[in-house]
C-alpha positions as protocol buffer text, in pm:
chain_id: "A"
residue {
  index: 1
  type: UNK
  ca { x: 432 y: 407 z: 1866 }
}
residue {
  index: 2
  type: UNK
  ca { x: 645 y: 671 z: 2101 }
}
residue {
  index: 3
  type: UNK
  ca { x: 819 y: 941 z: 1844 }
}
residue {
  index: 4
  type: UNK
  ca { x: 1055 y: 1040 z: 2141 }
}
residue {
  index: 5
  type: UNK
  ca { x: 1298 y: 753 z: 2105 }
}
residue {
  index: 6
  type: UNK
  ca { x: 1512 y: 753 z: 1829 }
}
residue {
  index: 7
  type: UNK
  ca { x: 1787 y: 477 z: 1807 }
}
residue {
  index: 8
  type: UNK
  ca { x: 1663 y: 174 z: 1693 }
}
residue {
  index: 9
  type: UNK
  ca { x: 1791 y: -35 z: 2004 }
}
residue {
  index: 10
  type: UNK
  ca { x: 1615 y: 200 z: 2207 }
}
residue {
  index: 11
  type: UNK
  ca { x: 1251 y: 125 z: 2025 }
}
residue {
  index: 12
  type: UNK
  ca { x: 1046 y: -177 z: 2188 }
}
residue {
  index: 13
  type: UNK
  ca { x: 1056 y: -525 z: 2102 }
}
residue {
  index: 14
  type: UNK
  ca { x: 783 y: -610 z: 1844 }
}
residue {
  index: 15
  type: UNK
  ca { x: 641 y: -991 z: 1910 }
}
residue {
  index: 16
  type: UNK
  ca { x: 318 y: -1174 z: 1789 }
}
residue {
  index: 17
  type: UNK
  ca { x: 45 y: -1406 z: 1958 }
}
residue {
  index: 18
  type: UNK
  ca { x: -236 y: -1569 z: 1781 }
}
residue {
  index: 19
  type: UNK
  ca { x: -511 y: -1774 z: 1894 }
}
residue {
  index: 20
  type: UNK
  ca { x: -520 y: -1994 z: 1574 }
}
residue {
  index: 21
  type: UNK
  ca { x: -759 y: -1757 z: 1434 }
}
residue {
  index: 22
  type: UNK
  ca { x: -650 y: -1436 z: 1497 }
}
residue {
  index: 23
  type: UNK
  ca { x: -276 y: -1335 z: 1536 }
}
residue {
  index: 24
  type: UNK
  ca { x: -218 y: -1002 z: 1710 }
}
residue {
  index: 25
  type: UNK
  ca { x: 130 y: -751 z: 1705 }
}
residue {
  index: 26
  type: UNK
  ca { x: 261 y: -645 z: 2094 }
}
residue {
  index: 27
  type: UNK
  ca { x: 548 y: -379 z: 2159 }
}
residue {
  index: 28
  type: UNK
  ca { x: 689 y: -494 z: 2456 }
}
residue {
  index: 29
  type: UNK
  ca { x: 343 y: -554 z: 2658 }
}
residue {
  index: 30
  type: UNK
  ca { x: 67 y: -743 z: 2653 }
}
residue {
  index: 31
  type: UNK
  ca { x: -109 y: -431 z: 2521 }
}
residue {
  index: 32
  type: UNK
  ca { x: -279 y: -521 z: 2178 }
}
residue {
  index: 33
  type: UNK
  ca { x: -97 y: -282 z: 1913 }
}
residue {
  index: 34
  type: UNK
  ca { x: -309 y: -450 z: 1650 }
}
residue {
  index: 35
  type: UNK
  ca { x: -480 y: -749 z: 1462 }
}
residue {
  index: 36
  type: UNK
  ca { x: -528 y: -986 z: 1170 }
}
residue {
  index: 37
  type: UNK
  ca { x: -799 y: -1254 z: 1142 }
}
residue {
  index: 38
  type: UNK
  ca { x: -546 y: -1526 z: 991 }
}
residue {
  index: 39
  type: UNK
  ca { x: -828 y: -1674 z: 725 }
}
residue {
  index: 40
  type: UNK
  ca { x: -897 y: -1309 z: 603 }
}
residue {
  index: 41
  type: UNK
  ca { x: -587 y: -1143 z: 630 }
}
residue {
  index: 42
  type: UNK
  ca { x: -661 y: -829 z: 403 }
}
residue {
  index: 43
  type: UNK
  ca { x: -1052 y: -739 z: 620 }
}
residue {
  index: 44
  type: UNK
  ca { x: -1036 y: -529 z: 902 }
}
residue {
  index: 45
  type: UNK
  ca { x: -1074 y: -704 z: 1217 }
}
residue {
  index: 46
  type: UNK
  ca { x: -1085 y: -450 z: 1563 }
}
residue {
  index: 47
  type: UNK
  ca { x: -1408 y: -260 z: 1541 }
}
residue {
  index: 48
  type: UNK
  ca { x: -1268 y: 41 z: 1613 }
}
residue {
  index: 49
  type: UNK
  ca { x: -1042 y: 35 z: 1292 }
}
residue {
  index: 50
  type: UNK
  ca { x: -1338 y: -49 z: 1085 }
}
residue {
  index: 51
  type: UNK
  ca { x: -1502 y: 316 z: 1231 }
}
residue {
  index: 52
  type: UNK
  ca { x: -1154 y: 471 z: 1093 }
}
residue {
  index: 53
  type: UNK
  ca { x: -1259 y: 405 z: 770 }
}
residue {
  index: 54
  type: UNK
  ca { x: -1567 y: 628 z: 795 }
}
residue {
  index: 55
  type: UNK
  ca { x: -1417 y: 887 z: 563 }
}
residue {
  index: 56
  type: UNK
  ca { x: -1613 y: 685 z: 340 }
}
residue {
  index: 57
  type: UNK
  ca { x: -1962 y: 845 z: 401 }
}
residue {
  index: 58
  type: UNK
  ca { x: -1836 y: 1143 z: 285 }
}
residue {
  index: 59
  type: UNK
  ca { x: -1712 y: 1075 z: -78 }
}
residue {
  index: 60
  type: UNK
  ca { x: -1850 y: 928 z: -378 }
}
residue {
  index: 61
  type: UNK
  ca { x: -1749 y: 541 z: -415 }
}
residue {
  index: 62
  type: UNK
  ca { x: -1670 y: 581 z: -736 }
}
residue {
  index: 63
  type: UNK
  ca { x: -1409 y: 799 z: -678 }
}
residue {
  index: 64
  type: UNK
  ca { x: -1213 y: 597 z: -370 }
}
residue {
  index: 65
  type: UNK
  ca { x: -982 y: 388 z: -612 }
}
residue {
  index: 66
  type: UNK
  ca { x: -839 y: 745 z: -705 }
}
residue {
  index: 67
  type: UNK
  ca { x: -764 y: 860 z: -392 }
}
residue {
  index: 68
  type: UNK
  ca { x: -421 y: 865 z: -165 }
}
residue {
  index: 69
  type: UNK
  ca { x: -457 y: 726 z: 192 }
}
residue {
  index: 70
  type: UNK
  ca { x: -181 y: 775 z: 467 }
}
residue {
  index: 71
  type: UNK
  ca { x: -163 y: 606 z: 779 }
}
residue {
  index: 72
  type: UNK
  ca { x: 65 y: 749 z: 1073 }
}
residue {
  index: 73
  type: UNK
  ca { x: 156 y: 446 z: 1276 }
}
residue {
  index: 74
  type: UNK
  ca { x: 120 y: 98 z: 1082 }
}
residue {
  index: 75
  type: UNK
  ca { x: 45 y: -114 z: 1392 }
}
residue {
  index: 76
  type: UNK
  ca { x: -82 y: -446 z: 1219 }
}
residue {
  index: 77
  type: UNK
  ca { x: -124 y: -276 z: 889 }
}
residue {
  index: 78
  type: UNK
  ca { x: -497 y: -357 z: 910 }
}
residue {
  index: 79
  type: UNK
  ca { x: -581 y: 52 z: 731 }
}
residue {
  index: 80
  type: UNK
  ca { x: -306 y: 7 z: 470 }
}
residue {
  index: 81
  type: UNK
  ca { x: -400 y: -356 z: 347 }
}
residue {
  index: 82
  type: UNK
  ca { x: -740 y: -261 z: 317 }
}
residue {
  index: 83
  type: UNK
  ca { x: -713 y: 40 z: 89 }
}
residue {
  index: 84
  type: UNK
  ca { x: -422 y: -131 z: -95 }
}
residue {
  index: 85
  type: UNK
  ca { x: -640 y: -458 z: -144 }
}
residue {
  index: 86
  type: UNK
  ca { x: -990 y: -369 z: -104 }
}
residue {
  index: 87
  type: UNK
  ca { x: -1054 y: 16 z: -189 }
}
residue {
  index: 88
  type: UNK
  ca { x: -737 y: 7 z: -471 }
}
residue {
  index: 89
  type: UNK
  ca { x: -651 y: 321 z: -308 }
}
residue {
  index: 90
  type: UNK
  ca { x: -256 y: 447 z: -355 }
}
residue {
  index: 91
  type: UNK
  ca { x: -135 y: 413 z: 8 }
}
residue {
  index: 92
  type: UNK
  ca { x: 135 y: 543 z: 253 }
}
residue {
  index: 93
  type: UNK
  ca { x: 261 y: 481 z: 589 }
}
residue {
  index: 94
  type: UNK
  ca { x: 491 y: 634 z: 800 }
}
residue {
  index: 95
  type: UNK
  ca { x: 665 y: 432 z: 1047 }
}
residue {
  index: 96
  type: UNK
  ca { x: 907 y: 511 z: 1304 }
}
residue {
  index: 97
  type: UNK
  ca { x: 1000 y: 139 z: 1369 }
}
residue {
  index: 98
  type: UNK
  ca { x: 1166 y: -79 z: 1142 }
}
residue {
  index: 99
  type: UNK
  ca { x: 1105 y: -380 z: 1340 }
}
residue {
  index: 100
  type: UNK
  ca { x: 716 y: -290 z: 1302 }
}
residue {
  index: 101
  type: UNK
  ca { x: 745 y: -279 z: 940 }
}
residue {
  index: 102
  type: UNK
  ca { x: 966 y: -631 z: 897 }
}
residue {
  index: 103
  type: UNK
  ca { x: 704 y: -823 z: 1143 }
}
residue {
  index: 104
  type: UNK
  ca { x: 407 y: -683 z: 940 }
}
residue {
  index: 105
  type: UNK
  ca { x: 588 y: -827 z: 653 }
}
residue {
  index: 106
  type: UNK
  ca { x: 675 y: -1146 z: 779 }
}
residue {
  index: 107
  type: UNK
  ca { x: 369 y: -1247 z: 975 }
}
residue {
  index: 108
  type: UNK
  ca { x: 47 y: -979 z: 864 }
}
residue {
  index: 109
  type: UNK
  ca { x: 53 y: -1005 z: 514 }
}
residue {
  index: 110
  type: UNK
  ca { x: 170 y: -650 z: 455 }
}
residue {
  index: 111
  type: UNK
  ca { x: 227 y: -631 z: 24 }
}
residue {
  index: 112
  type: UNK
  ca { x: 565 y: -534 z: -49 }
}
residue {
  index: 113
  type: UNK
  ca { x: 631 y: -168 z: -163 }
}
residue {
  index: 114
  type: UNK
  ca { x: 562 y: -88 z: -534 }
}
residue {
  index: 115
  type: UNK
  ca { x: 389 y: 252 z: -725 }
}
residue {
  index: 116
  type: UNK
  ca { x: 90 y: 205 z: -530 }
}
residue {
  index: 117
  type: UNK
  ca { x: 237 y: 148 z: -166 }
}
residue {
  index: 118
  type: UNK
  ca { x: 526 y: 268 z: 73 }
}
residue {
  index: 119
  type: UNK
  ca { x: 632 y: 264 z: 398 }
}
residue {
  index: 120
  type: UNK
  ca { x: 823 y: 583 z: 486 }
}
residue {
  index: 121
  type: UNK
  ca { x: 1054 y: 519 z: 810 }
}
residue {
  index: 122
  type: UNK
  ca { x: 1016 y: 819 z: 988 }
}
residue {
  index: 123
  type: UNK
  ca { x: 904 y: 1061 z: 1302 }
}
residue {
  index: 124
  type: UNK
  ca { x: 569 y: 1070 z: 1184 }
}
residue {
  index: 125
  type: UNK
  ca { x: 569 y: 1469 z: 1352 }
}
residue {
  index: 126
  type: UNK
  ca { x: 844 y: 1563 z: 1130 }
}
residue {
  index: 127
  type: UNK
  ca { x: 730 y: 1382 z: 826 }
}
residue {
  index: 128
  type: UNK
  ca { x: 410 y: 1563 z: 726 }
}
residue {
  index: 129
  type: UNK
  ca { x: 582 y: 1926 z: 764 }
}
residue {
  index: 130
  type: UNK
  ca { x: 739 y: 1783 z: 463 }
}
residue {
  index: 131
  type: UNK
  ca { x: 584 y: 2008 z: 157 }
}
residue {
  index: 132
  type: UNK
  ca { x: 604 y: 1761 z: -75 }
}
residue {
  index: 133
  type: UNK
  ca { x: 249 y: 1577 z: 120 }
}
residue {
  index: 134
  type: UNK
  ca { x: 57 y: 1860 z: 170 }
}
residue {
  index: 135
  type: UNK
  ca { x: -267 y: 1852 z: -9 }
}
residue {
  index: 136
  type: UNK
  ca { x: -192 y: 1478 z: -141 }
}
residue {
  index: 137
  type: UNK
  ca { x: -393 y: 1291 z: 129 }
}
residue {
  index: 138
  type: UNK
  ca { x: -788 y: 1176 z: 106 }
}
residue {
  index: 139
  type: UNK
  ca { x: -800 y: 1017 z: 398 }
}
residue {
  index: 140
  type: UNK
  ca { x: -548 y: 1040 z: 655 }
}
residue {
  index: 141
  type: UNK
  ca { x: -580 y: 776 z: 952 }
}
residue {
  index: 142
  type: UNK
  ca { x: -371 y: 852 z: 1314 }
}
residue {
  index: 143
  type: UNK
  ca { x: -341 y: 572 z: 1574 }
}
residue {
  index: 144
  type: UNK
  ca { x: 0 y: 617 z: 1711 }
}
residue {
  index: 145
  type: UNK
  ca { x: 54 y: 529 z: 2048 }
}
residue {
  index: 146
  type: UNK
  ca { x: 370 y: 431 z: 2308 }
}
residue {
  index: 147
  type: UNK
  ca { x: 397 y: 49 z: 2411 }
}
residue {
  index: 148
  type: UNK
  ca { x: 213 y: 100 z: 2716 }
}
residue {
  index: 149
  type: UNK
  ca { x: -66 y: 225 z: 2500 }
}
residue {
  index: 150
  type: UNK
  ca { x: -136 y: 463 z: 2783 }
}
residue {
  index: 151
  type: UNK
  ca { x: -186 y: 789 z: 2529 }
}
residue {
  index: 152
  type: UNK
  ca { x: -128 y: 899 z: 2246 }
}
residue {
  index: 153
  type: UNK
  ca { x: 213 y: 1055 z: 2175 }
}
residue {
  index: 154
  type: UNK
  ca { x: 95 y: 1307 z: 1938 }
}
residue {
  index: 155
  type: UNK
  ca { x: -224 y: 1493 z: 2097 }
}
residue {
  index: 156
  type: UNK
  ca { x: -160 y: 1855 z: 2019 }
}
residue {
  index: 157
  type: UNK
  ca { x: -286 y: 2147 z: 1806 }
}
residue {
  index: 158
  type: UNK
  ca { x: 29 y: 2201 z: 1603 }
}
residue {
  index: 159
  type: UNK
  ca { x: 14 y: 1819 z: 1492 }
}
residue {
  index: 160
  type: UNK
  ca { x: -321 y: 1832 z: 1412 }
}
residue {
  index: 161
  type: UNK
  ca { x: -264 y: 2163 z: 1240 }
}
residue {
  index: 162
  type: UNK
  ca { x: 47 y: 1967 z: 1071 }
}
residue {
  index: 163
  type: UNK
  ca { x: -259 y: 1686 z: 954 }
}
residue {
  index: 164
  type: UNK
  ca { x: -506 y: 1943 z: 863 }
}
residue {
  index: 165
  type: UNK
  ca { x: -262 y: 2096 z: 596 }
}
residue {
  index: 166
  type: UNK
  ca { x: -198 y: 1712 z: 449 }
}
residue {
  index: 167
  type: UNK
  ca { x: -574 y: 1698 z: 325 }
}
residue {
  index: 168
  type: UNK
  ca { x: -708 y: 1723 z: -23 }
}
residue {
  index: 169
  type: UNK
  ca { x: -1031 y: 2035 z: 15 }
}
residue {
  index: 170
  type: UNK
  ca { x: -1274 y: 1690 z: 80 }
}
residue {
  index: 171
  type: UNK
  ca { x: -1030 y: 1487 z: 266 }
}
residue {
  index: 172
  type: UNK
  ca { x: -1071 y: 1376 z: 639 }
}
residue {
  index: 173
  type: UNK
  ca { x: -896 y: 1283 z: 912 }
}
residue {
  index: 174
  type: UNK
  ca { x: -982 y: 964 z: 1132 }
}
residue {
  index: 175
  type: UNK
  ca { x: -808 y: 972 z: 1496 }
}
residue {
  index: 176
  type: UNK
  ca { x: -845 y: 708 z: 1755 }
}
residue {
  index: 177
  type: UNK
  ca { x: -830 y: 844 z: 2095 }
}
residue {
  index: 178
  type: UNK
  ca { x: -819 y: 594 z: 2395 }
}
residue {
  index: 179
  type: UNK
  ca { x: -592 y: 542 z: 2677 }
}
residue {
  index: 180
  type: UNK
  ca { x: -557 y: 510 z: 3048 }
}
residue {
  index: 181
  type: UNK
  ca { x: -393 y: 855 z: 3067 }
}
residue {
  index: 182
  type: UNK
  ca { x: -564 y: 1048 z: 2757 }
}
residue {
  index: 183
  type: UNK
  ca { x: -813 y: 1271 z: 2829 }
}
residue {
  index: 184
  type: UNK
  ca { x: -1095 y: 1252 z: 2554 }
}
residue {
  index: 185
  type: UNK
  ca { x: -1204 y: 1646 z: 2581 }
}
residue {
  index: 186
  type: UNK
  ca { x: -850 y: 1796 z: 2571 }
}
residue {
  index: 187
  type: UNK
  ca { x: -785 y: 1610 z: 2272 }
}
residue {
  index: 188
  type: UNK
  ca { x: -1179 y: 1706 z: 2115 }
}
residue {
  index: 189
  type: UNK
  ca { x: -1055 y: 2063 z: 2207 }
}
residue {
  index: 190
  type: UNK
  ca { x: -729 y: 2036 z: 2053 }
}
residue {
  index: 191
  type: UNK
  ca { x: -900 y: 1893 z: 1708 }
}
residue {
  index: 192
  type: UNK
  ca { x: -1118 y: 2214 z: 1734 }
}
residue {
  index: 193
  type: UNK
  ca { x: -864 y: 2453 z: 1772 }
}
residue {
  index: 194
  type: UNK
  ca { x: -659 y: 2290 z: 1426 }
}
residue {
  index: 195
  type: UNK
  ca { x: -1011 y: 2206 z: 1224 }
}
residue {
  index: 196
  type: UNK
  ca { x: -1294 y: 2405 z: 1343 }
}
residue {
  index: 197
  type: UNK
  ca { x: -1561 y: 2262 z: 1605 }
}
residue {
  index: 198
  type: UNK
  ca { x: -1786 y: 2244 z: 1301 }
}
residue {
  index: 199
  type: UNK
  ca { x: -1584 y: 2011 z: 1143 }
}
residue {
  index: 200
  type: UNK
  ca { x: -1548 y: 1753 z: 1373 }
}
residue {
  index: 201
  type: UNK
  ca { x: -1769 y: 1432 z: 1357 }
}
residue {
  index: 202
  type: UNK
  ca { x: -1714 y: 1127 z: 1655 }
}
residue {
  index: 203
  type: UNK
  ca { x: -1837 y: 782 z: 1762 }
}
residue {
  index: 204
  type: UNK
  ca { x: -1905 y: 619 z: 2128 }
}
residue {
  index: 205
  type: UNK
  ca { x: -1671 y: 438 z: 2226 }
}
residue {
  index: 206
  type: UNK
  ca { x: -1632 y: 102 z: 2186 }
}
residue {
  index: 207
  type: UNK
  ca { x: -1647 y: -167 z: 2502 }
}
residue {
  index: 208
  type: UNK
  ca { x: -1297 y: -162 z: 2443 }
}
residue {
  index: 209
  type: UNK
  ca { x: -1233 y: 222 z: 2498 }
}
residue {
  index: 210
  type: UNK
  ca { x: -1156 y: 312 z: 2186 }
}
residue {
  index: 211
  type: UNK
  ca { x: -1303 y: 668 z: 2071 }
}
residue {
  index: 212
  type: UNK
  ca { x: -1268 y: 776 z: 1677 }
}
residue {
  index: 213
  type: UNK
  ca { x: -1276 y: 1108 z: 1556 }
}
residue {
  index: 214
  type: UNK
  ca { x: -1314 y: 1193 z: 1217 }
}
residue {
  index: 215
  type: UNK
  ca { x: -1246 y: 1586 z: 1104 }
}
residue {
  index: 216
  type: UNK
  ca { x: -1301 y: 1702 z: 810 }
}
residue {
  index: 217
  type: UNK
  ca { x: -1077 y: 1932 z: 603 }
}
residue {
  index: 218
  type: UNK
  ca { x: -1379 y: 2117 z: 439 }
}
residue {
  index: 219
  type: UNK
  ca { x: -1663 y: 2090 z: 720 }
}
residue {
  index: 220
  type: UNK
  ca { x: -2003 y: 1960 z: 581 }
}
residue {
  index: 221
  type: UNK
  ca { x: -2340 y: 1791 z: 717 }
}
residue {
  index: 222
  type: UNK
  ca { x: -2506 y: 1561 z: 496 }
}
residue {
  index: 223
  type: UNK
  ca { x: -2887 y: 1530 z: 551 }
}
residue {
  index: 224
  type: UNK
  ca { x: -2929 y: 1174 z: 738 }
}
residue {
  index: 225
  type: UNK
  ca { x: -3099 y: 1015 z: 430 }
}
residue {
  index: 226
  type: UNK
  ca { x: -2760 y: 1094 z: 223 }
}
residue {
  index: 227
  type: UNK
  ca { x: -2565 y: 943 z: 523 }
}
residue {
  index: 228
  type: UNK
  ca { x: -2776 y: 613 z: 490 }
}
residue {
  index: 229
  type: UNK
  ca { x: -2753 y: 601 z: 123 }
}
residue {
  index: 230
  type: UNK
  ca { x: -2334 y: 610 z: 144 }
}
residue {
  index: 231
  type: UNK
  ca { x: -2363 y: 394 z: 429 }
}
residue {
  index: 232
  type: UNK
  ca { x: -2568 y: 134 z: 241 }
}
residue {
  index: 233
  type: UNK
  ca { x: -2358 y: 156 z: -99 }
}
residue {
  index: 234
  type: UNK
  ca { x: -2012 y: 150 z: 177 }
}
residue {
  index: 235
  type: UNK
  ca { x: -2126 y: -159 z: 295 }
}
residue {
  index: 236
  type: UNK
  ca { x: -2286 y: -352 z: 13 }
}
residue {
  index: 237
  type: UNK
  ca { x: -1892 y: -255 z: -198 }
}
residue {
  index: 238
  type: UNK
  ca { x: -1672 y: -304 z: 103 }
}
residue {
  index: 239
  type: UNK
  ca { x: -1818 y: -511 z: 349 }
}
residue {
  index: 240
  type: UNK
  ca { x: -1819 y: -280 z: 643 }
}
residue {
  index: 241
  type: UNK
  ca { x: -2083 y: -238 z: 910 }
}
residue {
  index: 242
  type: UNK
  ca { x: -2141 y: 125 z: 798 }
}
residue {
  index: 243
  type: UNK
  ca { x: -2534 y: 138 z: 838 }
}
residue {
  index: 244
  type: UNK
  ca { x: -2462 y: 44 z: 1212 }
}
residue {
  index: 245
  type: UNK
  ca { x: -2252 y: 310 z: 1199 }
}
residue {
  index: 246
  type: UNK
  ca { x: -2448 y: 582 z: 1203 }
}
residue {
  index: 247
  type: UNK
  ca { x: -2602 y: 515 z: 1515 }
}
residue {
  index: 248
  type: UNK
  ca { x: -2330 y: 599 z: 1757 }
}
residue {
  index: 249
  type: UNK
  ca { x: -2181 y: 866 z: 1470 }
}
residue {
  index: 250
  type: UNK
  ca { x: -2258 y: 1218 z: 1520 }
}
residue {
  index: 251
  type: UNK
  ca { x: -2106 y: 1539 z: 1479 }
}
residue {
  index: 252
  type: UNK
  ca { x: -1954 y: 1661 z: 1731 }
}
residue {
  index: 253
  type: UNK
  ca { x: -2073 y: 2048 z: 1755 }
}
């Protein structure tokens, strides 16, 4: 979702396709901005968003329902549904296209704003500076990217600076880095210059492209037979291939 355009009839066109069984949100392009399996509307369907949610090895499950989630682009809403519905988390989103918000509405099953949820309309960059969010967010979740889903628009050490100073002491961040133009180290580098090498945990990529960092606002490294455990317990609550994984999750220094 590009930040740099700022009147609404210069923002892309938002349309939908679906198969029948799983309806996806464009920007202008073919490019897949996100998706919804239409029989299970509140699960996570793109792998890659399921691996955003890996925040969740490094908390107790007890205490997720307690927690404040924020996602910074709402694409198909796939992050916000699921900690809304699922994890009974208090959730926000910030939004710089109306049009994104009203077709998540209409077509992907987003809940309607209440004490639990919102959807801030907003430059996503200027947003967090706000005082008011930082050291409200558990787990903070960053896939913003232009139509052309070539890179993403905010890649830089001030932003993730910006995100680092949103975090509760244990929360994380979860980025997904792909794109035709991106470059995979600069942005590693850049999440090491706001968080610390040490603090910086990442998958493989999927067959799609898709790379997801997680950084942590407090660096730690659970022993592997704690990481099993909370995988095990993650996906026996929430359904989520978490045992798998840890074998293509590592940290990063």
């Amino acid at each position: 979702m590009t930040r740099k355009k700022t009147a609404a009839t210069e923002l892309p066109e938002v349309s939908v396709s679906d198969d029948g069984e799983v309806r996806h949100l464009h920007l202008g392009t073919p490019w897949i901005q996100g998706s919804m399996r239409i029989a299970q509307p509140f699960e996570i369907e793109l792998e890659y968003v399921q691996r955003m949610m890996a925040w969740l090895l490094f908390v107790e499950p007890a205490s997720v329902a307690k927690r404040h989630a924020m996602q910074l682009g709402l694409g198909a809403g796939a992050i916000t549904k699921f900690c809304r519905k699922k994890l009974r988390m208090c959730c926000t989103v910030v939004e710089l296209n109306p049009r994104v918000e009203a077709v998540c509405r209409a077509w992907f099953k987003l809940p309607p704003d209440g004490p639990m949820q919102r959807v801030v309309l907003a430059d996503a960059a200027q947003e967090i500076k706000k005082p008011e969010w930082h050291g409200t967010v558990d787990a903070l979740a960053v896939d913003l990217y232009d139509h052309e889903a070539a890179a993403p628009v905010l890649d830089n050490a001030e932003f993730y600076a910006d995100c680092r100073a949103l975090l509760t002491l244990d929360g994380c961040l979860t980025v997904n880095l792909f794109g035709r133009a991106s470059s995979y180290e600069r942005s590693l580098d850049k999440l090491g210059e706001a968080f610390g090498a040490d603090a910086l945990w990442a998958f493989k990529p999927t067959r799609e492209g898709n790379t997801v960092v997680l950084a942590q606002r407090t660096p730690t490294r659970p022993k592997r037979a704690e990481l099993l455990a909370r995988a095990e317990s993650v996906q026996a609550r929430w359904d989520l291939p978490a045992t798998k994984w840890l074998r293509v999750f590592k940290p990063v220094a």
